[in-house]
mmCIF file of C-alpha atoms in Angstrom:
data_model
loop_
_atom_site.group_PDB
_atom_site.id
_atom_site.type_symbol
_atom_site.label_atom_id
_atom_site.label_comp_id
_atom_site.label_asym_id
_atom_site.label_seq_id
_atom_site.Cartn_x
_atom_site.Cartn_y
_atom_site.Cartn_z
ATOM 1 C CA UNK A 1 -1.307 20.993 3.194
ATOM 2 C CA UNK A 2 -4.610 18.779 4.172
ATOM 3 C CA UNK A 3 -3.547 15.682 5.427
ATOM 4 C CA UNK A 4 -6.078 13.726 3.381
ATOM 5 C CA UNK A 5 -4.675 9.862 4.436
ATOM 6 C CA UNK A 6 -6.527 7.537 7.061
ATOM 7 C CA UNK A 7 -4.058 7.118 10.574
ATOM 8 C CA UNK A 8 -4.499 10.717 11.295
ATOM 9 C CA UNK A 9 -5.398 9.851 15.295
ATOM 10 C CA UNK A 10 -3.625 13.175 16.573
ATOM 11 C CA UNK A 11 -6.869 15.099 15.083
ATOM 12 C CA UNK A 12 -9.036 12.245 15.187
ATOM 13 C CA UNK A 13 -8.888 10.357 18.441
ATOM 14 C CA UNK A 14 -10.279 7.159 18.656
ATOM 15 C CA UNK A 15 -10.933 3.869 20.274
ATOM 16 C CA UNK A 16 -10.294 1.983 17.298
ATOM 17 C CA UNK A 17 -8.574 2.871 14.128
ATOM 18 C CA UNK A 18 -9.796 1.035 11.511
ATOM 19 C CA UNK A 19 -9.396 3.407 8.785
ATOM 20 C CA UNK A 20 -5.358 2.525 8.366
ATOM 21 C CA UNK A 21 -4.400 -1.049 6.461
ATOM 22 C CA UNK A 22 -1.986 -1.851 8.675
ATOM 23 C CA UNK A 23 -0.790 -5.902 9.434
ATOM 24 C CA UNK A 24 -3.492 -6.487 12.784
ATOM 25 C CA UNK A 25 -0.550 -8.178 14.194
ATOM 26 C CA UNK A 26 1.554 -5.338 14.690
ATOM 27 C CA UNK A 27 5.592 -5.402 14.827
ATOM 28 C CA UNK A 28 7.400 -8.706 15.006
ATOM 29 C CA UNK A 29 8.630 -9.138 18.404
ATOM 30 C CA UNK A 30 12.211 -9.496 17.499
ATOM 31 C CA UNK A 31 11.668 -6.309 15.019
ATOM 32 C CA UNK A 32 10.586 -4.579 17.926
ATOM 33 C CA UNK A 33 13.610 -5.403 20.612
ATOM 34 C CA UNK A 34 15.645 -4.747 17.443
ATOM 35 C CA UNK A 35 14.345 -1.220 17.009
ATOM 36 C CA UNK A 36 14.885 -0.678 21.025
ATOM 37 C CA UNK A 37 18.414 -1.810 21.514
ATOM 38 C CA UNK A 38 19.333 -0.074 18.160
ATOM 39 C CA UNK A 39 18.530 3.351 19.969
ATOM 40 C CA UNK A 40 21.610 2.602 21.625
ATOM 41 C CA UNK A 41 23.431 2.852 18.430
ATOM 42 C CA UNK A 42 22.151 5.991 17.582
ATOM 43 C CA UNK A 43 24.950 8.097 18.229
ATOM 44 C CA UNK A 44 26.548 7.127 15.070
ATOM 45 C CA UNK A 45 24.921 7.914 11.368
ATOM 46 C CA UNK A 46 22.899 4.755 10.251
ATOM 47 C CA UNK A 47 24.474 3.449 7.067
ATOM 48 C CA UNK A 48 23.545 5.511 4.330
ATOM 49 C CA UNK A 49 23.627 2.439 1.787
ATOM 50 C CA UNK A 50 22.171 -0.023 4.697
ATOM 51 C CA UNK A 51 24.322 -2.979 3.057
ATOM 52 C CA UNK A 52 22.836 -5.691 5.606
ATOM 53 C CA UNK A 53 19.554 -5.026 4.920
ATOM 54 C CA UNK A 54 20.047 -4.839 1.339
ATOM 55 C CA UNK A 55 21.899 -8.222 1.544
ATOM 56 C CA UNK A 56 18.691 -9.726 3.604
ATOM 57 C CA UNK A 57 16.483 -8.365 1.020
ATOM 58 C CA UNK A 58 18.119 -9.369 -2.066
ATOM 59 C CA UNK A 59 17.924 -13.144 -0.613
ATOM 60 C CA UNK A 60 14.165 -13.016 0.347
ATOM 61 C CA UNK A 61 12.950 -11.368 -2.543
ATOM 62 C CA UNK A 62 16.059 -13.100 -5.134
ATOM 63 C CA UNK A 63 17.007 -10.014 -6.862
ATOM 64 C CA UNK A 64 20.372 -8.383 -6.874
ATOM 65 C CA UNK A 65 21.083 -6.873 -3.629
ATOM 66 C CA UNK A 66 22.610 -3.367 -6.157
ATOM 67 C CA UNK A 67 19.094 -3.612 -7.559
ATOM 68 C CA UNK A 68 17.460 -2.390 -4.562
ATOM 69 C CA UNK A 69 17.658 0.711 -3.350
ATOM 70 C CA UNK A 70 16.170 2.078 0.740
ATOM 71 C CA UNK A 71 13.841 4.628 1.091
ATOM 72 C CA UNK A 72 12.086 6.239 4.544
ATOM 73 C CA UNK A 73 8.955 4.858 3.455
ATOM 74 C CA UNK A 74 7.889 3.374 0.258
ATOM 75 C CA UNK A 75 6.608 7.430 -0.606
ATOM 76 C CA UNK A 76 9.782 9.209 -0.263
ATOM 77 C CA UNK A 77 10.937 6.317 -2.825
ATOM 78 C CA UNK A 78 7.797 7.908 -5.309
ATOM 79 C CA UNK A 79 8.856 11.560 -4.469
ATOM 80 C CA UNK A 80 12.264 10.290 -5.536
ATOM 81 C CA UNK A 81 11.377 8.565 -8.813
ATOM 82 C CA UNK A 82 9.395 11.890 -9.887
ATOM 83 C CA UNK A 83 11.944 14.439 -9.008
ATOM 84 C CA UNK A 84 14.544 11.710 -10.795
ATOM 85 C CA UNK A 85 12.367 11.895 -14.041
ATOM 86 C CA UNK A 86 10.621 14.992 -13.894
ATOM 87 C CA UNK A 87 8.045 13.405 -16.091
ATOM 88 C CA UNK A 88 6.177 15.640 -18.570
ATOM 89 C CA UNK A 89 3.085 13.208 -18.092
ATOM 90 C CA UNK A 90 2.139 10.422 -15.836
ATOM 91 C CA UNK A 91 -0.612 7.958 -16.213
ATOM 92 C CA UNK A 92 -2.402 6.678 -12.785
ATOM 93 C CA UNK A 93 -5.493 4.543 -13.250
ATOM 94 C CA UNK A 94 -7.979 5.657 -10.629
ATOM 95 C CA UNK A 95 -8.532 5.113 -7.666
ATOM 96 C CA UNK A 96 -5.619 4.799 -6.174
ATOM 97 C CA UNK A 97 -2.913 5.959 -3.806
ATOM 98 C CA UNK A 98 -2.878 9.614 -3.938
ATOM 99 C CA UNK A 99 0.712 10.230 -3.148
ATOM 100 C CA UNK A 100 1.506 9.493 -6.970
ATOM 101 C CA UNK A 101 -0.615 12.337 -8.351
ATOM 102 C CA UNK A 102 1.110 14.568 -5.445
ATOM 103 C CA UNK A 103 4.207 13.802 -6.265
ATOM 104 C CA UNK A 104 3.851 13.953 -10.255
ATOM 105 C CA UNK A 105 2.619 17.779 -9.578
ATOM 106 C CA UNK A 106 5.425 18.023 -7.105
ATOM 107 C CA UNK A 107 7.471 17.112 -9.502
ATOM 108 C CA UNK A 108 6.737 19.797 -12.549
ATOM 109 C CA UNK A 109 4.348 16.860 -14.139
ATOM 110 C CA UNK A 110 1.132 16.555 -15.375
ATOM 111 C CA UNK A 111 -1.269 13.517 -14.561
ATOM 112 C CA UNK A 112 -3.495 11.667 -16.631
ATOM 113 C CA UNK A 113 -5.984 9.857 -15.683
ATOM 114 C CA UNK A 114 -7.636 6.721 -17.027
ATOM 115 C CA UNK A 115 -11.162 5.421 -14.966
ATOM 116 C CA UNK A 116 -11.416 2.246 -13.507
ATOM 117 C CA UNK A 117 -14.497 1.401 -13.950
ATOM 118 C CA UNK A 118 -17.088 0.202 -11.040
ATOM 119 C CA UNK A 119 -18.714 -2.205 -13.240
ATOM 120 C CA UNK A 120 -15.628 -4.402 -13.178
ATOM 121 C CA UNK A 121 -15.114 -3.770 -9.711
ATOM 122 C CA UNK A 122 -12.552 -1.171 -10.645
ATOM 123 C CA UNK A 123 -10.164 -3.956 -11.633
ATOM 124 C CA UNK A 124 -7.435 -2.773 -14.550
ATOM 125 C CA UNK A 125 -8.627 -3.727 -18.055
ATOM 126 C CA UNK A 126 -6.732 -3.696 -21.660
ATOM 127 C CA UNK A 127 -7.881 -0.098 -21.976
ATOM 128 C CA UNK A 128 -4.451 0.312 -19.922
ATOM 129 C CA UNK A 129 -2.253 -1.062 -22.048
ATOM 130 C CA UNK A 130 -3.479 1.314 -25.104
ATOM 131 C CA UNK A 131 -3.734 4.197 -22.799
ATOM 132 C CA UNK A 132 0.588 4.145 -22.195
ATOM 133 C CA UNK A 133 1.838 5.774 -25.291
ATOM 134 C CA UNK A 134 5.393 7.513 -26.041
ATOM 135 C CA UNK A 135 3.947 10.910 -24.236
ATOM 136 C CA UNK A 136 3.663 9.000 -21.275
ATOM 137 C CA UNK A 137 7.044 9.418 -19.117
ATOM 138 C CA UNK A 138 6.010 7.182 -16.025
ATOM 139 C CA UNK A 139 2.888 4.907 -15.637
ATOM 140 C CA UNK A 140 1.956 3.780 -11.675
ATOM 141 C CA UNK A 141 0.154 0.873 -10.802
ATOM 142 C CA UNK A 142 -0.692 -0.172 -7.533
ATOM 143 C CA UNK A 143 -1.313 -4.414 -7.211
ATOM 144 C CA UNK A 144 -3.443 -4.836 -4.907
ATOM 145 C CA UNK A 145 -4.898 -1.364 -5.565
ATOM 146 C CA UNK A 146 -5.422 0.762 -2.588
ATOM 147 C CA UNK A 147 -8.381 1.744 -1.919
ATOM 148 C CA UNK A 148 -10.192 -0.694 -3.448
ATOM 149 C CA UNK A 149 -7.625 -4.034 -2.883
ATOM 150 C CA UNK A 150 -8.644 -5.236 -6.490
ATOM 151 C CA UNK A 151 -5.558 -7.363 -8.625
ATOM 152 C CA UNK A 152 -4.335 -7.103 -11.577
ATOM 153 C CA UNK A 153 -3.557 -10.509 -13.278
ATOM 154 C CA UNK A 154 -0.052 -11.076 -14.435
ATOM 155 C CA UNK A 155 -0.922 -11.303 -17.855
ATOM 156 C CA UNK A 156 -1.998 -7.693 -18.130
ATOM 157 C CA UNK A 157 0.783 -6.789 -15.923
ATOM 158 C CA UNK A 158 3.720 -8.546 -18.537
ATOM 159 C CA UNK A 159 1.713 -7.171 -21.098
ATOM 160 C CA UNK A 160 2.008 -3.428 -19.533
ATOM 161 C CA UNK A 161 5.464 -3.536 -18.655
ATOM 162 C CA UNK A 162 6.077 -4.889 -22.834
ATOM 163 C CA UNK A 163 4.521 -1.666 -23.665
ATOM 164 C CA UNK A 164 6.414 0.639 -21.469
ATOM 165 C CA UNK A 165 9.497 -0.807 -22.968
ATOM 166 C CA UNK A 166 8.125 -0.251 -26.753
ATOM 167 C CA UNK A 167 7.118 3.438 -25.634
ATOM 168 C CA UNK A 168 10.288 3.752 -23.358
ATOM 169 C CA UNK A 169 7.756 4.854 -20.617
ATOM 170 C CA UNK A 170 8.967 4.096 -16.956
ATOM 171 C CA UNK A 171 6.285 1.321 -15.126
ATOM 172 C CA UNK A 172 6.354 2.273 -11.441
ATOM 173 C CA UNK A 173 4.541 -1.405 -9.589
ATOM 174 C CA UNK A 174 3.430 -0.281 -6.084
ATOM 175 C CA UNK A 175 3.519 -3.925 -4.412
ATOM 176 C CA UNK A 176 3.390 -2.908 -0.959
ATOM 177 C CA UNK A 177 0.158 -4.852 -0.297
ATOM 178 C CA UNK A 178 1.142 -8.275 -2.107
ATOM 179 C CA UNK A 179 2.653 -9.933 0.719
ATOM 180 C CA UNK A 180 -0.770 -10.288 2.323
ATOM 181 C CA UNK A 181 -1.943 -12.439 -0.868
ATOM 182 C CA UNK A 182 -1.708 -15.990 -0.984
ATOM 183 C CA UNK A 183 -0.638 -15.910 -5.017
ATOM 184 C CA UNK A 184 2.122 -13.209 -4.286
ATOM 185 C CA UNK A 185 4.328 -15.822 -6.097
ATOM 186 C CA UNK A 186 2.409 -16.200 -9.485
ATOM 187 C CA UNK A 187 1.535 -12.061 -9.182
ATOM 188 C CA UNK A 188 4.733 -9.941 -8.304
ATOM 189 C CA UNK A 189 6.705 -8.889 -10.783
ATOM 190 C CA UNK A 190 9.819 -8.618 -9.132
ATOM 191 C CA UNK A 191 11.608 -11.616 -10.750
ATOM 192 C CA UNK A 192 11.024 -9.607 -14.531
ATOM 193 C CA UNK A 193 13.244 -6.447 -13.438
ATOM 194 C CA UNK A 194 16.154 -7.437 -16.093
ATOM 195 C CA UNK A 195 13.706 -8.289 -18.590
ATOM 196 C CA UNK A 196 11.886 -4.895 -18.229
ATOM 197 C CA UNK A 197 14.428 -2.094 -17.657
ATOM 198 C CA UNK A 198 11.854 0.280 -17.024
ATOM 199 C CA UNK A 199 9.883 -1.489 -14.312
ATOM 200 C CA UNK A 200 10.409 -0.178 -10.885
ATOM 201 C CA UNK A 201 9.280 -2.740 -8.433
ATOM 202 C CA UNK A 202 7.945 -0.767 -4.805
ATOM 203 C CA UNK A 203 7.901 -2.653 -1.546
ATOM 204 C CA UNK A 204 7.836 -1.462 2.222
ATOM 205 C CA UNK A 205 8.081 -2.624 5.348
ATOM 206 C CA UNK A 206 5.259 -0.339 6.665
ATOM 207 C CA UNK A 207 1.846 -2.694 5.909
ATOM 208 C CA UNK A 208 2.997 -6.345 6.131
ATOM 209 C CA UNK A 209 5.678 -6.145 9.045
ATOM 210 C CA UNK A 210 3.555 -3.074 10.820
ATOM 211 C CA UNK A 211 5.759 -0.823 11.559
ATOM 212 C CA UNK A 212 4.558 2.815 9.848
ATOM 213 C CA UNK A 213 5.958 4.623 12.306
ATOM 214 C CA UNK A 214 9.702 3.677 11.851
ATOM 215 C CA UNK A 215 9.172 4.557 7.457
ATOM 216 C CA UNK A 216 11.013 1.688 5.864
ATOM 217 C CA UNK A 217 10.789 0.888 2.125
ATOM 218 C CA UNK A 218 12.281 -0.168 -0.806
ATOM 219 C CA UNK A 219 12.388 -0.362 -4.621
ATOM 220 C CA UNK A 220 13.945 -3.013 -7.081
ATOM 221 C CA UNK A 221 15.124 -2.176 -10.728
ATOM 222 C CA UNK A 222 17.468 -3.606 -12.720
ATOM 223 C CA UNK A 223 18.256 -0.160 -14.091
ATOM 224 C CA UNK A 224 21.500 1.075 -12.491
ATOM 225 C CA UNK A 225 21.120 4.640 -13.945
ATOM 226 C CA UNK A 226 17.709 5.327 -12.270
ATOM 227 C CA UNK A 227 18.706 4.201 -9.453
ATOM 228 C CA UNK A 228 21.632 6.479 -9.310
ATOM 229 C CA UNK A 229 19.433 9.154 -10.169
ATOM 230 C CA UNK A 230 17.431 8.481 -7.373
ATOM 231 C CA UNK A 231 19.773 8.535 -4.764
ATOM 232 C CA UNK A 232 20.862 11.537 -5.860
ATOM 233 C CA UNK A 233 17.265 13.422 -5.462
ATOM 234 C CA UNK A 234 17.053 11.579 -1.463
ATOM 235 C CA UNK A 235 19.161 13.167 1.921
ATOM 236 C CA UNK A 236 21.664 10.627 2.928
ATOM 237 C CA UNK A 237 20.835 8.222 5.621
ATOM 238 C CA UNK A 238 17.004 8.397 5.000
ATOM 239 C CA UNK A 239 16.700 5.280 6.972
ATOM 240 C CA UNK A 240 17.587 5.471 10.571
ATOM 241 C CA UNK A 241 19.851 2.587 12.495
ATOM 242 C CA UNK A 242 16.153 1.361 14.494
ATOM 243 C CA UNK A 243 14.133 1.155 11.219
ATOM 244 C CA UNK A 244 17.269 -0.677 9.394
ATOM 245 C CA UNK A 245 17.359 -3.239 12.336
ATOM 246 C CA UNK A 246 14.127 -3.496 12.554
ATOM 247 C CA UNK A 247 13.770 -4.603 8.854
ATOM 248 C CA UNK A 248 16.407 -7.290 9.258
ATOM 249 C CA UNK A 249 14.880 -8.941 12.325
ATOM 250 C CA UNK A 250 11.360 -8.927 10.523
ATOM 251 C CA UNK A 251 13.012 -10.926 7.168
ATOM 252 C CA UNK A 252 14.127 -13.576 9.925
ATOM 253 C CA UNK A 253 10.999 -14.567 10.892
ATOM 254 C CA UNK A 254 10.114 -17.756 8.558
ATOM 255 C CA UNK A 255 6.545 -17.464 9.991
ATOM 256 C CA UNK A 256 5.271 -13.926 9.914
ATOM 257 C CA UNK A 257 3.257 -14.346 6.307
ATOM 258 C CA UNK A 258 1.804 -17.552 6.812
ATOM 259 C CA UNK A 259 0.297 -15.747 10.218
ATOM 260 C CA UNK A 260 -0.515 -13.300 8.530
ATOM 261 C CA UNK A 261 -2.380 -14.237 5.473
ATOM 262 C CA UNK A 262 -3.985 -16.240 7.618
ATOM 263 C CA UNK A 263 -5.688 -14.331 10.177
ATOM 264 C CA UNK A 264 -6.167 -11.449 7.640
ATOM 265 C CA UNK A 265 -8.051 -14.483 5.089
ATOM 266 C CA UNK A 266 -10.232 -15.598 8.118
ATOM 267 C CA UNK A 267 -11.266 -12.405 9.765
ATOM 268 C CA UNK A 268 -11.751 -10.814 5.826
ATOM 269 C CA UNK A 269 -14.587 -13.587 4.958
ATOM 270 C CA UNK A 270 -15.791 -12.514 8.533
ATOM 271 C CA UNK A 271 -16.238 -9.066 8.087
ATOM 272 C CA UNK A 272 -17.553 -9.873 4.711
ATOM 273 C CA UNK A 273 -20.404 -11.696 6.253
ATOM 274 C CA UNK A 274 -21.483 -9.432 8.646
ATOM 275 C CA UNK A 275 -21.049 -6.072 6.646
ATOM 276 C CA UNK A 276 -23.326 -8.189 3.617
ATOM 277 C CA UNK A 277 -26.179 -8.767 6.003
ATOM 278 C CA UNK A 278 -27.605 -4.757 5.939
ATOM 279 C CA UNK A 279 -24.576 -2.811 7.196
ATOM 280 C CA UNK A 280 -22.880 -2.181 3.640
ATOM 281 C CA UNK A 281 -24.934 -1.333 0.402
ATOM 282 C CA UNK A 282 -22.232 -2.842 -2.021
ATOM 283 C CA UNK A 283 -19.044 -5.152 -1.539
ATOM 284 C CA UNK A 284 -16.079 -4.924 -3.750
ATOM 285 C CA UNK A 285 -14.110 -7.936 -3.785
ATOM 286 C CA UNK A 286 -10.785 -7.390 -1.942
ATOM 287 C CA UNK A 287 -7.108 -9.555 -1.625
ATOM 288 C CA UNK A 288 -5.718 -6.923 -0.026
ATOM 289 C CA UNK A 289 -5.654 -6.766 4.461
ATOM 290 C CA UNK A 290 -8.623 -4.401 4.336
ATOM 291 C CA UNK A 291 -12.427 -4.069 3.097
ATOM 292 C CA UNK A 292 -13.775 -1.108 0.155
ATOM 293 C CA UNK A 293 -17.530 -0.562 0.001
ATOM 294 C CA UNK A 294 -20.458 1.684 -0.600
ATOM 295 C CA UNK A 295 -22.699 2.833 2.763
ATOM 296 C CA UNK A 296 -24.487 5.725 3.576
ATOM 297 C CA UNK A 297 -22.749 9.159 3.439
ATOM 298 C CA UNK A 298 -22.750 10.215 7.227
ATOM 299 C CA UNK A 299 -21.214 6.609 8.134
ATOM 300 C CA UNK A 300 -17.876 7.517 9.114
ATOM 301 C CA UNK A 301 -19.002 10.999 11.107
ATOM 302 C CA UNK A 302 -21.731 8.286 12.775
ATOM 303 C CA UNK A 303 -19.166 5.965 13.564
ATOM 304 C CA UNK A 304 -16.598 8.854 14.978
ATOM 305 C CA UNK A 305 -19.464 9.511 17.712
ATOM 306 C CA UNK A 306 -18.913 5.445 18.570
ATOM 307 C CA UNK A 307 -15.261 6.366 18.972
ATOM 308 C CA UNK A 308 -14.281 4.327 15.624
ATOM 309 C CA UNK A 309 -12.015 5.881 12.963
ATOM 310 C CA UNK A 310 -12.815 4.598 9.710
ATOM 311 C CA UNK A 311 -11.423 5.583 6.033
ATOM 312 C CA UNK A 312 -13.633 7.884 3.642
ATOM 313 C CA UNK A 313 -13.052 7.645 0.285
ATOM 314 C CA UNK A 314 -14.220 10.446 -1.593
ATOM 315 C CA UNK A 315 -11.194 12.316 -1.614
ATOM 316 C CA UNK A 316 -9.744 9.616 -4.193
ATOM 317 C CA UNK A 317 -10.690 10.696 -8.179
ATOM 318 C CA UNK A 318 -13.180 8.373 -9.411
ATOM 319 C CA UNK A 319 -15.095 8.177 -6.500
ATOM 320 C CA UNK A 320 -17.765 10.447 -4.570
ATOM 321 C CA UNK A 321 -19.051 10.757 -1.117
ATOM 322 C CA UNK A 322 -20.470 7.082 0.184
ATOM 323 C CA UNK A 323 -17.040 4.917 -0.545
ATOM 324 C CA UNK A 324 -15.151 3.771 2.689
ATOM 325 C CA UNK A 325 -12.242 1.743 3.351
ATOM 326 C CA UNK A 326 -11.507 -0.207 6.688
ATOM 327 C CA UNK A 327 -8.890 -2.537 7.565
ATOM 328 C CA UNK A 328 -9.127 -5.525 9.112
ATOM 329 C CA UNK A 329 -8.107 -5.987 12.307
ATOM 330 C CA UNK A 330 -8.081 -8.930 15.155
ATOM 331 C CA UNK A 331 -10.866 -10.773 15.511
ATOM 332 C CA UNK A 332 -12.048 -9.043 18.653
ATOM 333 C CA UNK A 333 -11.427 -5.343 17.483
ATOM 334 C CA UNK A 334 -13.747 -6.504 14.220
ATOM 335 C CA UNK A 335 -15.974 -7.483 16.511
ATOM 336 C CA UNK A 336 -16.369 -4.587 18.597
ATOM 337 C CA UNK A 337 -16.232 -2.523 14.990
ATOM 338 C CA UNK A 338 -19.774 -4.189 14.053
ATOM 339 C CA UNK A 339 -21.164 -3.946 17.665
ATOM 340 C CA UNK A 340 -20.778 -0.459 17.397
ATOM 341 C CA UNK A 341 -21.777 0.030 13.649
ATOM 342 C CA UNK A 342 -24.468 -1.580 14.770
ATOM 343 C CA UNK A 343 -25.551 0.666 17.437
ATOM 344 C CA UNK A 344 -24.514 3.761 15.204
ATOM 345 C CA UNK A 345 -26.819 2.320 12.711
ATOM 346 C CA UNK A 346 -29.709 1.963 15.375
ATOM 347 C CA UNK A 347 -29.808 -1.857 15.255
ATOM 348 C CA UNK A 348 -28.597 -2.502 18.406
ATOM 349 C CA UNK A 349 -30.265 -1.596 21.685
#
């Protein structure tokens, strides 16, 4: 299979990766002597149920700590909810994350798709709402999409997850880039779970806390059944002793979103600026840690020659060649990103 996600530096070596959306920060520092000194544990079988964790998470995110259930990655937790339902249909609004189409298909399903469209900055409309009917099994949403880091308001979100309930379709809310938005209070969704029975709540540690290489998730439901039937389509201890660890130190640290949001609200507006003065042919307005626009087709083969790694987007449905994603990193790496653009674009000498 094509590995068709940004991050893939093994083939693609680079300088400067700016085509994964990963916190510029990195790993807590705590997370990371967490994940060390846990290797020493690792002669034992991590807790399959990873109680502690659960417990931490349950308190920072106020849900039930039996209403949230691990996963190596916040994708093994799709895979899981597919092969759980084995969905006839499944409705994905595109773009977005293509691991939901792969596992619908992997899963015996069909997709459907319903067009975001460019003209409203491929933002969800009411179109969504009439689109989930009772032949849709599962509907998934991603808030802020990826790759375009538009939001969908909270009205149109309650007013989803009331349909899926009439239509007894299962709402699948990928909110693994929220944390990086300032309104993540008025936008999540996670305090409706007992209200909605059918709304599966994702989460991971991966973007915000930086740490894709250790594969921590998590979803919250209030429905006990699904969850069940969950576990029972994962392996048992999915998440290893460093990964669990490392999620428990990174909950500790009181600071780690206010740094964040901060640096990622300061060095967005910058990259903004300079990609608006001739380097990008369209902006699309973004609350997500990283930047979706329209340039020229050759940019990212252009900007492999400069030893930068950026994201194309014309593998996602709805979109064609001349979409790119990049994250936003420090404010020297974004610097050195539009120094070299710049030179790749011959207006540097």
């Amino acid at each position: 299979m094509e590995f068709t996600h940004g991050g893939d530096i093994y083939r693609n070596p680079a300088e400067y990766d700016f085509s994964v959306n990963i916190n510029p920060l990195g790993m807590p520092e705590k997370s990371l002597e967490a994940a060390q000194q846990a290797i020493l544990s690792c002669s034992a079988y991590p807790d399959w149920r990873g109680e502690k964790l659960c417990g931490a998470l349950a308190e920072a995110e106020g849900v039930r700590a039996e209403n949230i259930l691990l996963g190596n990655g916040a994708a093994e937790l799709i895979y899981a909810l597919c092969f759980c339902l084995r969905p006839k249909k499944g409705l994905i609004p595109v773009p977005s994350f293509g691991e939901y189409e792969s596992a619908l298909l992997a899963a015996g399903g069909v997709p459907v798709f319903e067009n975001l469209r460019e003209e409203n900055n491929f933002c969800p409309e009411a179109g969504l709402v009439k689109a989930v009917t009772e032949e849709i099994d599962v509907l998934f949403l991603c808030n802020p999409n990826n790759p375009t880091g538009s939001l969908t308001d909270r009205e149109l979100l309650v007013k989803t997850a009331q349909k899926c309930e009439e239509t007894g379709t299962y709402f699948c809310l990928d909110e693994c880039f929220l944390p990086f938005v300032e309104r993540e209070g008025e936008l999540t969704m996670k305090g409706m779970l007992e209200a909605f029975p059918h709304l599966i709540v994702l989460r991971a540690f991966t973007k915000v806390y930086g740490m894709p290489g250790l594969r921590l998730g998590y979803a919250m439901t209030a429905n006990k059944e699904l969850l069940a039937g969950m576990r029972a389509c994962m392996q048992p201890w999915n998440t290893s002793i460093p990964a669990q660890a490392a999620g428990l130190e990174a909950l500790r640290d009181e600071n780690w979103l206010a740094r964040t949001r901060q640096l990622i609200g300061r060095e967005r507006e910058y990259l903004r600026k300079e990609l608006s003065a001739g380097l990008a042919e369209r902006i699309y307005p973004s609350s997500a840690n990283f930047i979706f626009f329209k340039s020229r087709n050759d940019l990212k083969e252009r900007l492999m020659h400069e030893k930068v790694l950026i994201r194309s987007c014309s593998n996602y449905r709805n979109l064609t060649e001349g979409y790119f994603r990049i994250g936003i990193r420090t404010h020297e790496e974004n610097r050195e990103l539009v120094r070299r653009w710049k030179r790749a674009a011959g207006e540097c000498r």
